[in-house]
């Protein structure tokens, strides 16, 4: 089936395989160079993404700071609103008391006016009798 290989055939096979392996080595070298290029590009992209991520993180921190300030102000406004509404309720209660007191005073004043009018009428009557 297989015959023995002669030295010349063996030499030709070695030269043929040597050329083929050299071609394959060159291809691997070229591919290795491409991998190196891609590796550098990926390293560059990785650096760009890291820088971008840092910028985005810084912006988020800035935005979070603004939100914290807004929440602080909103909390203060809520406290002030609560204080104002409580003060308004106290004022309304005082006004209701004052209205009641004023009504009592007005009734008392009307009674005093009637009594003064009655006294004036009596004084006028006494003066009239004294003149006669």
PDB file of C-alpha atoms in Angstrom:
ATOM      1  CA  UNK A   1       0.000   0.000   0.000  1.00  0.00           C
ATOM      2  CA  UNK A   2       2.565   2.586   1.018  1.00  0.00           C
ATOM      3  CA  UNK A   3       5.973   2.373  -0.445  1.00  0.00           C
ATOM      4  CA  UNK A   4       9.047   3.502   1.369  1.00  0.00           C
ATOM      5  CA  UNK A   5       9.965   7.126   0.806  1.00  0.00           C
ATOM      6  CA  UNK A   6      13.244   7.951  -0.846  1.00  0.00           C
ATOM      7  CA  UNK A   7      15.643  10.517   0.555  1.00  0.00           C
ATOM      8  CA  UNK A   8      14.833  12.853  -2.326  1.00  0.00           C
ATOM      9  CA  UNK A   9      11.089  12.535  -1.721  1.00  0.00           C
ATOM     10  CA  UNK A  10      11.670  13.019   1.975  1.00  0.00           C
ATOM     11  CA  UNK A  11      13.710  16.170   1.263  1.00  0.00           C
ATOM     12  CA  UNK A  12      10.976  17.491  -1.049  1.00  0.00           C
ATOM     13  CA  UNK A  13       8.342  16.781   1.614  1.00  0.00           C
ATOM     14  CA  UNK A  14      10.406  18.603   4.259  1.00  0.00           C
ATOM     15  CA  UNK A  15      10.891  21.595   1.939  1.00  0.00           C
ATOM     16  CA  UNK A  16       7.195  21.602   1.014  1.00  0.00           C
ATOM     17  CA  UNK A  17       6.083  21.380   4.639  1.00  0.00           C
ATOM     18  CA  UNK A  18       8.687  23.987   5.627  1.00  0.00           C
ATOM     19  CA  UNK A  19       7.258  26.433   3.083  1.00  0.00           C
ATOM     20  CA  UNK A  20       3.736  25.674   4.221  1.00  0.00           C
ATOM     21  CA  UNK A  21       4.655  26.158   7.891  1.00  0.00           C
ATOM     22  CA  UNK A  22       6.473  29.394   7.028  1.00  0.00           C
ATOM     23  CA  UNK A  23       3.325  30.607   5.265  1.00  0.00           C
ATOM     24  CA  UNK A  24       1.225  29.575   8.254  1.00  0.00           C
ATOM     25  CA  UNK A  25       3.726  31.287  10.606  1.00  0.00           C
ATOM     26  CA  UNK A  26       3.456  34.502   8.565  1.00  0.00           C
ATOM     27  CA  UNK A  27      -0.319  34.290   8.745  1.00  0.00           C
ATOM     28  CA  UNK A  28      -0.165  33.739  12.496  1.00  0.00           C
ATOM     29  CA  UNK A  29       2.247  36.670  12.801  1.00  0.00           C
ATOM     30  CA  UNK A  30      -0.171  38.852  10.810  1.00  0.00           C
ATOM     31  CA  UNK A  31      -3.105  37.678  12.919  1.00  0.00           C
ATOM     32  CA  UNK A  32      -1.049  38.235  16.071  1.00  0.00           C
ATOM     33  CA  UNK A  33      -0.335  41.784  14.849  1.00  0.00           C
ATOM     34  CA  UNK A  34      -4.042  42.319  14.274  1.00  0.00           C
ATOM     35  CA  UNK A  35      -4.779  41.040  17.770  1.00  0.00           C
ATOM     36  CA  UNK A  36      -2.207  43.480  19.129  1.00  0.00           C
ATOM     37  CA  UNK A  37      -3.889  46.325  17.199  1.00  0.00           C
ATOM     38  CA  UNK A  38      -7.298  45.272  18.485  1.00  0.00           C
ATOM     39  CA  UNK A  39      -5.880  44.927  21.978  1.00  0.00           C
ATOM     40  CA  UNK A  40      -4.597  48.507  21.853  1.00  0.00           C
ATOM     41  CA  UNK A  41      -7.923  49.692  20.481  1.00  0.00           C
ATOM     42  CA  UNK A  42      -9.790  47.880  23.245  1.00  0.00           C
ATOM     43  CA  UNK A  43      -7.425  49.381  25.809  1.00  0.00           C
ATOM     44  CA  UNK A  44      -8.149  52.820  24.341  1.00  0.00           C
ATOM     45  CA  UNK A  45     -11.883  52.164  24.413  1.00  0.00           C
ATOM     46  CA  UNK A  46     -11.612  50.897  27.968  1.00  0.00           C
ATOM     47  CA  UNK A  47      -9.842  54.111  28.983  1.00  0.00           C
ATOM     48  CA  UNK A  48     -12.460  56.196  27.210  1.00  0.00           C
ATOM     49  CA  UNK A  49     -15.269  54.288  28.927  1.00  0.00           C
ATOM     50  CA  UNK A  50     -13.544  54.709  32.291  1.00  0.00           C
ATOM     51  CA  UNK A  51     -13.229  58.462  31.697  1.00  0.00           C
ATOM     52  CA  UNK A  52     -16.848  58.645  30.532  1.00  0.00           C
ATOM     53  CA  UNK A  53     -17.990  56.667  33.556  1.00  0.00           C
ATOM     54  CA  UNK A  54     -16.114  59.043  35.854  1.00  0.00           C
ATOM     55  CA  UNK A  55     -17.708  62.070  34.184  1.00  0.00           C
ATOM     56  CA  UNK A  56     -21.167  60.518  34.425  1.00  0.00           C
ATOM     57  CA  UNK A  57     -20.572  59.569  38.064  1.00  0.00           C
ATOM     58  CA  UNK A  58     -19.438  63.127  38.826  1.00  0.00           C
ATOM     59  CA  UNK A  59     -22.575  64.519  37.174  1.00  0.00           C
ATOM     60  CA  UNK A  60     -24.768  62.102  39.108  1.00  0.00           C
ATOM     61  CA  UNK A  61     -23.098  63.187  42.339  1.00  0.00           C
ATOM     62  CA  UNK A  62     -23.734  66.807  41.374  1.00  0.00           C
ATOM     63  CA  UNK A  63     -27.389  66.040  40.590  1.00  0.00           C
ATOM     64  CA  UNK A  64     -27.741  64.112  43.865  1.00  0.00           C
ATOM     65  CA  UNK A  65     -26.329  67.138  45.662  1.00  0.00           C
ATOM     66  CA  UNK A  66     -28.947  69.341  44.004  1.00  0.00           C
ATOM     67  CA  UNK A  67     -31.696  66.903  44.992  1.00  0.00           C
ATOM     68  CA  UNK A  68     -30.417  66.856  48.572  1.00  0.00           C
ATOM     69  CA  UNK A  69     -30.558  70.664  48.638  1.00  0.00           C
ATOM     70  CA  UNK A  70     -34.080  70.646  47.163  1.00  0.00           C
ATOM     71  CA  UNK A  71     -35.242  68.083  49.728  1.00  0.00           C
ATOM     72  CA  UNK A  72     -33.710  70.184  52.522  1.00  0.00           C
ATOM     73  CA  UNK A  73     -35.500  73.300  51.272  1.00  0.00           C
ATOM     74  CA  UNK A  74     -38.762  71.411  50.827  1.00  0.00           C
ATOM     75  CA  UNK A  75     -38.488  70.079  54.386  1.00  0.00           C
ATOM     76  CA  UNK A  76     -37.908  73.623  55.662  1.00  0.00           C
ATOM     77  CA  UNK A  77     -40.915  74.892  53.674  1.00  0.00           C
ATOM     78  CA  UNK A  78     -43.079  72.111  55.104  1.00  0.00           C
ATOM     79  CA  UNK A  79     -41.988  73.053  58.631  1.00  0.00           C
ATOM     80  CA  UNK A  80     -42.704  76.725  57.970  1.00  0.00           C
ATOM     81  CA  UNK A  81     -46.084  75.834  56.450  1.00  0.00           C
ATOM     82  CA  UNK A  82     -46.953  73.818  59.554  1.00  0.00           C
ATOM     83  CA  UNK A  83     -45.887  76.700  61.832  1.00  0.00           C
ATOM     84  CA  UNK A  84     -47.910  79.222  59.779  1.00  0.00           C
ATOM     85  CA  UNK A  85     -51.045  77.047  59.816  1.00  0.00           C
ATOM     86  CA  UNK A  86     -50.750  76.559  63.582  1.00  0.00           C
ATOM     87  CA  UNK A  87     -50.344  80.316  64.101  1.00  0.00           C
ATOM     88  CA  UNK A  88     -53.322  80.964  61.816  1.00  0.00           C
ATOM     89  CA  UNK A  89     -55.456  78.564  63.856  1.00  0.00           C
ATOM     90  CA  UNK A  90     -54.465  80.372  67.049  1.00  0.00           C
ATOM     91  CA  UNK A  91     -55.319  83.742  65.451  1.00  0.00           C
ATOM     92  CA  UNK A  92     -58.676  82.409  64.251  1.00  0.00           C
ATOM     93  CA  UNK A  93     -59.434  81.132  67.764  1.00  0.00           C
ATOM     94  CA  UNK A  94     -58.503  84.525  69.239  1.00  0.00           C
ATOM     95  CA  UNK A  95     -60.684  86.293  66.670  1.00  0.00           C
ATOM     96  CA  UNK A  96     -63.608  84.048  67.537  1.00  0.00           C
ATOM     97  CA  UNK A  97     -63.122  84.944  71.222  1.00  0.00           C
ATOM     98  CA  UNK A  98     -62.864  88.637  70.329  1.00  0.00           C
ATOM     99  CA  UNK A  99     -66.077  88.493  68.298  1.00  0.00           C
ATOM    100  CA  UNK A 100     -67.866  87.017  71.301  1.00  0.00           C
ATOM    101  CA  UNK A 101     -66.423  89.636  73.635  1.00  0.00           C
ATOM    102  CA  UNK A 102     -67.321  92.400  71.206  1.00  0.00           C
ATOM    103  CA  UNK A 103     -70.925  91.205  71.020  1.00  0.00           C
ATOM    104  CA  UNK A 104     -71.094  91.182  74.830  1.00  0.00           C
ATOM    105  CA  UNK A 105     -69.612  94.703  74.947  1.00  0.00           C
ATOM    106  CA  UNK A 106     -72.043  95.956  72.295  1.00  0.00           C
ATOM    107  CA  UNK A 107     -75.006  94.551  74.240  1.00  0.00           C
ATOM    108  CA  UNK A 108     -73.643  96.136  77.410  1.00  0.00           C
ATOM    109  CA  UNK A 109     -73.187  99.445  75.590  1.00  0.00           C
ATOM    110  CA  UNK A 110     -76.780  99.344  74.331  1.00  0.00           C
ATOM    111  CA  UNK A 111     -77.983  98.663  77.871  1.00  0.00           C
ATOM    112  CA  UNK A 112     -75.876 101.564  79.163  1.00  0.00           C
ATOM    113  CA  UNK A 113     -77.309 103.845  76.462  1.00  0.00           C
ATOM    114  CA  UNK A 114     -80.840 102.880  77.517  1.00  0.00           C
ATOM    115  CA  UNK A 115     -80.013 103.491  81.160  1.00  0.00           C
ATOM    116  CA  UNK A 116     -78.379 106.859  80.346  1.00  0.00           C
ATOM    117  CA  UNK A 117     -81.401 107.801  78.248  1.00  0.00           C
ATOM    118  CA  UNK A 118     -83.668 106.809  81.137  1.00  0.00           C
ATOM    119  CA  UNK A 119     -81.557 108.832  83.584  1.00  0.00           C
ATOM    120  CA  UNK A 120     -81.543 111.813  81.210  1.00  0.00           C
ATOM    121  CA  UNK A 121     -85.310 111.605  80.979  1.00  0.00           C
ATOM    122  CA  UNK A 122     -85.592 111.531  84.775  1.00  0.00           C
ATOM    123  CA  UNK A 123     -83.142 114.453  85.071  1.00  0.00           C
ATOM    124  CA  UNK A 124     -85.161 116.413  82.529  1.00  0.00           C
ATOM    125  CA  UNK A 125     -88.339 115.630  84.477  1.00  0.00           C
ATOM    126  CA  UNK A 126     -86.751 116.730  87.779  1.00  0.00           C
ATOM    127  CA  UNK A 127     -85.454 119.943  86.173  1.00  0.00           C
ATOM    128  CA  UNK A 128     -88.888 120.638  84.748  1.00  0.00           C
ATOM    129  CA  UNK A 129     -90.482 120.272  88.174  1.00  0.00           C
ATOM    130  CA  UNK A 130     -87.894 122.530  89.716  1.00  0.00           C
ATOM    131  CA  UNK A 131     -88.576 125.278  87.189  1.00  0.00           C
ATOM    132  CA  UNK A 132     -92.258 125.339  87.927  1.00  0.00           C
TER     133      UNK A 132
END
